[in-house]
Amino acid sequence: MFPIYTYGNKELKDRLIPELASAEKIGCFGLTEPDAGSDPAGMKSKAVDMGSHWVLNGSKTWITNSPHAEVFVYWAKDEKGDIRGFVLERSKMEGISTPKIEGKHSLRASTTGMIMLTDVKVPKENVLNVKGLKGPFSCLNQARFGIAWGTIGAAEFCFHQARDYMLNRHQFGKPLAAMQIP
């Protein structure tokens, strides 16, 4: 929601943010590419301005939620080489394919996949008002807060679980917490 809220026009914000916030629609963030990896400046996804709309071609990989997302924030280079953000909507645009990546060994709680675009027509009003790496990097900076708070929450849960176990598990007639740890 951050890129739509920060760089989208009023109509896009009013239409999509309530549905994304309520989870009526699932969104995803398409930046990482198979050949560019963690080098977004090396992306190969292309956006061509056709006057009345844009046409996008390219692929992204390791994208959380892409197999079931309805809304995609997709980053591509225009004819001048500027990185631009586009909001894609699965139900309104043809040429979007999102195969699921199978066999992951970690992060199995979230579905991960690809975004493959073939001649996807994107209306002008679905273009985010930002150019360059500022767009995707500002989004990643916001995501880092959530990642940090998530790890702190997980660590707090682990502490409480370990404490409860030590207080409630009895050996030799007393809780494990009553025994000195060597």
mmCIF file of C-alpha atoms in Angstrom:
data_model
loop_
_atom_site.group_PDB
_atom_site.id
_atom_site.type_symbol
_atom_site.label_atom_id
_atom_site.label_comp_id
_atom_site.label_asym_id
_atom_site.label_seq_id
_atom_site.Cartn_x
_atom_site.Cartn_y
_atom_site.Cartn_z
ATOM 1 C CA MET A 1 0.000 0.000 0.000
ATOM 2 C CA PHE A 2 2.888 2.385 0.674
ATOM 3 C CA PRO A 3 3.822 3.004 -2.988
ATOM 4 C CA ILE A 4 0.184 3.522 -3.984
ATOM 5 C CA TYR A 5 -0.411 5.859 -1.044
ATOM 6 C CA THR A 6 2.823 7.793 -1.594
ATOM 7 C CA TYR A 7 3.067 7.923 -5.396
ATOM 8 C CA GLY A 8 -0.396 7.060 -6.718
ATOM 9 C CA ASN A 9 -3.067 9.477 -7.883
ATOM 10 C CA LYS A 10 -6.190 10.138 -5.791
ATOM 11 C CA GLU A 11 -8.413 7.800 -7.828
ATOM 12 C CA LEU A 12 -5.946 4.915 -7.443
ATOM 13 C CA LYS A 13 -5.599 5.532 -3.704
ATOM 14 C CA ASP A 14 -9.359 5.841 -3.108
ATOM 15 C CA ARG A 15 -10.101 2.702 -5.105
ATOM 16 C CA LEU A 16 -7.342 0.308 -4.019
ATOM 17 C CA ILE A 17 -6.125 1.208 -0.530
ATOM 18 C CA PRO A 18 -9.389 0.354 1.313
ATOM 19 C CA GLU A 19 -9.561 -3.036 -0.434
ATOM 20 C CA LEU A 20 -5.888 -3.769 0.270
ATOM 21 C CA ALA A 21 -6.163 -2.591 3.901
ATOM 22 C CA SER A 22 -9.176 -4.852 4.529
ATOM 23 C CA ALA A 23 -7.506 -7.777 2.681
ATOM 24 C CA GLU A 24 -10.393 -7.903 0.211
ATOM 25 C CA LYS A 25 -7.567 -7.765 -2.320
ATOM 26 C CA ILE A 26 -4.046 -9.091 -1.869
ATOM 27 C CA GLY A 27 -1.130 -7.112 -3.227
ATOM 28 C CA CYS A 28 2.500 -7.781 -4.019
ATOM 29 C CA PHE A 29 5.678 -5.848 -4.781
ATOM 30 C CA GLY A 30 7.545 -6.812 -7.972
ATOM 31 C CA LEU A 31 11.165 -5.679 -7.975
ATOM 32 C CA THR A 32 13.543 -8.696 -7.995
ATOM 33 C CA GLU A 33 14.302 -10.140 -11.438
ATOM 34 C CA PRO A 34 15.824 -13.497 -12.418
ATOM 35 C CA ASP A 35 18.873 -11.883 -14.073
ATOM 36 C CA ALA A 36 19.251 -8.846 -11.791
ATOM 37 C CA GLY A 37 18.666 -10.335 -8.327
ATOM 38 C CA SER A 38 19.520 -7.749 -5.708
ATOM 39 C CA ASP A 39 20.672 -5.232 -8.367
ATOM 40 C CA PRO A 40 17.433 -3.423 -9.280
ATOM 41 C CA ALA A 41 19.305 -0.999 -11.541
ATOM 42 C CA GLY A 42 20.059 -3.991 -13.768
ATOM 43 C CA MET A 43 16.391 -4.851 -14.344
ATOM 44 C CA LYS A 44 15.325 -5.871 -17.826
ATOM 45 C CA SER A 45 11.555 -5.324 -17.514
ATOM 46 C CA LYS A 46 10.474 -2.785 -20.116
ATOM 47 C CA ALA A 47 7.702 -0.207 -20.196
ATOM 48 C CA VAL A 48 6.830 1.451 -23.497
ATOM 49 C CA ASP A 49 4.694 4.593 -23.598
ATOM 50 C CA MET A 50 2.072 4.077 -26.310
ATOM 51 C CA GLY A 51 0.469 7.498 -25.863
ATOM 52 C CA SER A 52 -2.873 6.457 -24.367
ATOM 53 C CA HIS A 53 -1.405 3.661 -22.209
ATOM 54 C CA TRP A 54 1.820 1.818 -21.363
ATOM 55 C CA VAL A 55 2.811 -1.690 -22.484
ATOM 56 C CA LEU A 56 4.876 -3.773 -20.074
ATOM 57 C CA ASN A 57 6.981 -6.871 -20.720
ATOM 58 C CA GLY A 58 9.288 -8.680 -18.318
ATOM 59 C CA SER A 59 9.487 -10.978 -15.330
ATOM 60 C CA LYS A 60 10.059 -10.830 -11.595
ATOM 61 C CA THR A 61 10.921 -13.686 -9.259
ATOM 62 C CA TRP A 62 10.759 -14.540 -5.547
ATOM 63 C CA ILE A 63 7.719 -12.301 -5.132
ATOM 64 C CA THR A 64 5.713 -12.865 -1.944
ATOM 65 C CA ASN A 65 1.955 -13.309 -2.614
ATOM 66 C CA SER A 66 2.245 -13.104 -6.420
ATOM 67 C CA PRO A 67 0.416 -16.393 -7.160
ATOM 68 C CA HIS A 68 -2.798 -15.115 -5.553
ATOM 69 C CA ALA A 69 -2.351 -11.329 -5.696
ATOM 70 C CA GLU A 70 -4.891 -9.114 -7.419
ATOM 71 C CA VAL A 71 -2.819 -5.915 -7.249
ATOM 72 C CA PHE A 72 0.826 -5.710 -8.308
ATOM 73 C CA VAL A 73 3.272 -2.849 -7.853
ATOM 74 C CA TYR A 74 5.645 -3.564 -10.716
ATOM 75 C CA TRP A 75 8.889 -1.722 -11.480
ATOM 76 C CA ALA A 76 10.157 -1.445 -15.066
ATOM 77 C CA LYS A 77 12.446 0.736 -17.159
ATOM 78 C CA ASP A 78 10.967 3.114 -19.705
ATOM 79 C CA GLU A 79 12.493 3.930 -23.110
ATOM 80 C CA LYS A 80 14.860 6.455 -21.485
ATOM 81 C CA GLY A 81 16.091 3.888 -18.952
ATOM 82 C CA ASP A 82 14.224 5.478 -16.024
ATOM 83 C CA ILE A 83 12.790 3.061 -13.473
ATOM 84 C CA ARG A 84 9.072 3.655 -13.056
ATOM 85 C CA GLY A 85 6.353 2.080 -10.931
ATOM 86 C CA PHE A 86 3.123 0.659 -12.319
ATOM 87 C CA VAL A 87 0.033 -0.653 -10.550
ATOM 88 C CA LEU A 88 -1.281 -3.762 -12.297
ATOM 89 C CA GLU A 89 -4.681 -5.304 -11.647
ATOM 90 C CA ARG A 90 -5.124 -8.970 -12.533
ATOM 91 C CA SER A 91 -8.867 -8.765 -13.182
ATOM 92 C CA LYS A 92 -8.523 -5.772 -15.534
ATOM 93 C CA MET A 93 -5.359 -6.604 -17.480
ATOM 94 C CA GLU A 94 -4.440 -9.461 -19.784
ATOM 95 C CA GLY A 95 -0.972 -10.958 -20.102
ATOM 96 C CA ILE A 96 -0.183 -11.438 -16.395
ATOM 97 C CA SER A 97 1.022 -14.891 -15.337
ATOM 98 C CA THR A 98 2.114 -15.732 -11.774
ATOM 99 C CA PRO A 99 3.566 -19.247 -11.420
ATOM 100 C CA LYS A 100 4.164 -20.452 -7.868
ATOM 101 C CA ILE A 101 7.697 -21.347 -6.764
ATOM 102 C CA GLU A 102 7.584 -24.814 -5.213
ATOM 103 C CA GLY A 103 10.011 -26.552 -2.885
ATOM 104 C CA LYS A 104 11.072 -23.629 -0.700
ATOM 105 C CA HIS A 105 12.871 -24.643 2.476
ATOM 106 C CA SER A 106 12.101 -21.485 4.437
ATOM 107 C CA LEU A 107 9.337 -18.886 4.614
ATOM 108 C CA ARG A 108 6.761 -21.542 3.831
ATOM 109 C CA ALA A 109 3.981 -19.588 5.533
ATOM 110 C CA SER A 110 3.826 -17.226 2.556
ATOM 111 C CA THR A 111 3.225 -18.154 -1.044
ATOM 112 C CA THR A 112 6.042 -17.064 -3.325
ATOM 113 C CA GLY A 113 6.082 -16.940 -7.094
ATOM 114 C CA MET A 114 6.967 -15.073 -10.227
ATOM 115 C CA ILE A 115 5.280 -12.292 -12.172
ATOM 116 C CA MET A 116 5.511 -12.774 -15.929
ATOM 117 C CA LEU A 117 4.198 -10.008 -18.179
ATOM 118 C CA THR A 118 3.493 -10.300 -21.874
ATOM 119 C CA ASP A 119 2.280 -7.117 -23.580
ATOM 120 C CA VAL A 120 0.300 -5.953 -20.530
ATOM 121 C CA LYS A 121 -1.579 -2.725 -21.253
ATOM 122 C CA VAL A 122 -1.483 -0.373 -18.275
ATOM 123 C CA PRO A 123 -3.645 2.770 -18.213
ATOM 124 C CA LYS A 124 -1.847 6.067 -17.608
ATOM 125 C CA GLU A 125 -3.675 6.540 -14.300
ATOM 126 C CA ASN A 126 -1.965 3.366 -12.994
ATOM 127 C CA VAL A 127 1.524 4.855 -13.298
ATOM 128 C CA LEU A 128 3.116 5.917 -10.017
ATOM 129 C CA ASN A 129 4.430 9.470 -9.821
ATOM 130 C CA VAL A 130 8.100 8.635 -9.152
ATOM 131 C CA LYS A 131 11.165 7.899 -11.279
ATOM 132 C CA GLY A 132 14.426 6.169 -10.526
ATOM 133 C CA LEU A 133 15.488 3.978 -7.640
ATOM 134 C CA LYS A 134 13.914 6.417 -5.165
ATOM 135 C CA GLY A 135 10.561 4.699 -5.758
ATOM 136 C CA PRO A 136 11.415 1.091 -4.946
ATOM 137 C CA PHE A 137 14.025 1.988 -2.311
ATOM 138 C CA SER A 138 11.601 4.193 -0.370
ATOM 139 C CA CYS A 139 9.201 1.232 -0.298
ATOM 140 C CA LEU A 140 11.919 -1.135 0.902
ATOM 141 C CA ASN A 141 12.875 1.327 3.640
ATOM 142 C CA GLN A 142 9.274 1.250 4.908
ATOM 143 C CA ALA A 143 9.204 -2.557 4.761
ATOM 144 C CA ARG A 144 12.303 -2.761 6.947
ATOM 145 C CA PHE A 145 10.313 -1.397 9.901
ATOM 146 C CA GLY A 146 7.828 -4.242 9.602
ATOM 147 C CA ILE A 147 10.595 -6.812 9.285
ATOM 148 C CA ALA A 148 12.363 -5.447 12.372
ATOM 149 C CA TRP A 149 9.184 -5.372 14.463
ATOM 150 C CA GLY A 150 8.303 -8.865 13.243
ATOM 151 C CA THR A 151 11.627 -10.294 14.416
ATOM 152 C CA ILE A 152 11.295 -8.536 17.779
ATOM 153 C CA GLY A 153 7.810 -10.003 18.137
ATOM 154 C CA ALA A 154 9.077 -13.481 17.261
ATOM 155 C CA ALA A 155 11.928 -13.170 19.785
ATOM 156 C CA GLU A 156 9.490 -12.025 22.480
ATOM 157 C CA PHE A 157 7.238 -15.006 21.744
ATOM 158 C CA CYS A 158 10.233 -17.381 22.015
ATOM 159 C CA PHE A 159 11.228 -15.852 25.365
ATOM 160 C CA HIS A 160 7.704 -16.264 26.777
ATOM 161 C CA GLN A 161 7.420 -19.835 25.486
ATOM 162 C CA ALA A 162 10.786 -20.785 27.019
ATOM 163 C CA ARG A 163 9.858 -19.107 30.323
ATOM 164 C CA ASP A 164 6.472 -20.855 30.458
ATOM 165 C CA TYR A 165 8.115 -24.192 29.709
ATOM 166 C CA MET A 166 10.673 -23.704 32.491
ATOM 167 C CA LEU A 167 7.943 -22.717 34.976
ATOM 168 C CA ASN A 168 5.486 -25.459 34.028
ATOM 169 C CA ARG A 169 7.760 -28.438 33.292
ATOM 170 C CA HIS A 170 8.455 -30.343 36.506
ATOM 171 C CA GLN A 171 11.390 -32.641 37.218
ATOM 172 C CA PHE A 172 12.231 -34.157 40.579
ATOM 173 C CA GLY A 173 9.116 -32.589 42.064
ATOM 174 C CA LYS A 174 9.838 -28.971 41.177
ATOM 175 C CA PRO A 175 9.747 -26.683 38.109
ATOM 176 C CA LEU A 176 12.803 -26.645 35.875
ATOM 177 C CA ALA A 177 13.050 -22.916 36.624
ATOM 178 C CA ALA A 178 13.865 -23.747 40.225
ATOM 179 C CA MET A 179 17.019 -25.598 39.188
ATOM 180 C CA GLN A 180 20.307 -23.872 38.570
ATOM 181 C CA ILE A 181 21.447 -23.921 34.949
ATOM 182 C CA PRO A 182 25.129 -24.942 34.743
#
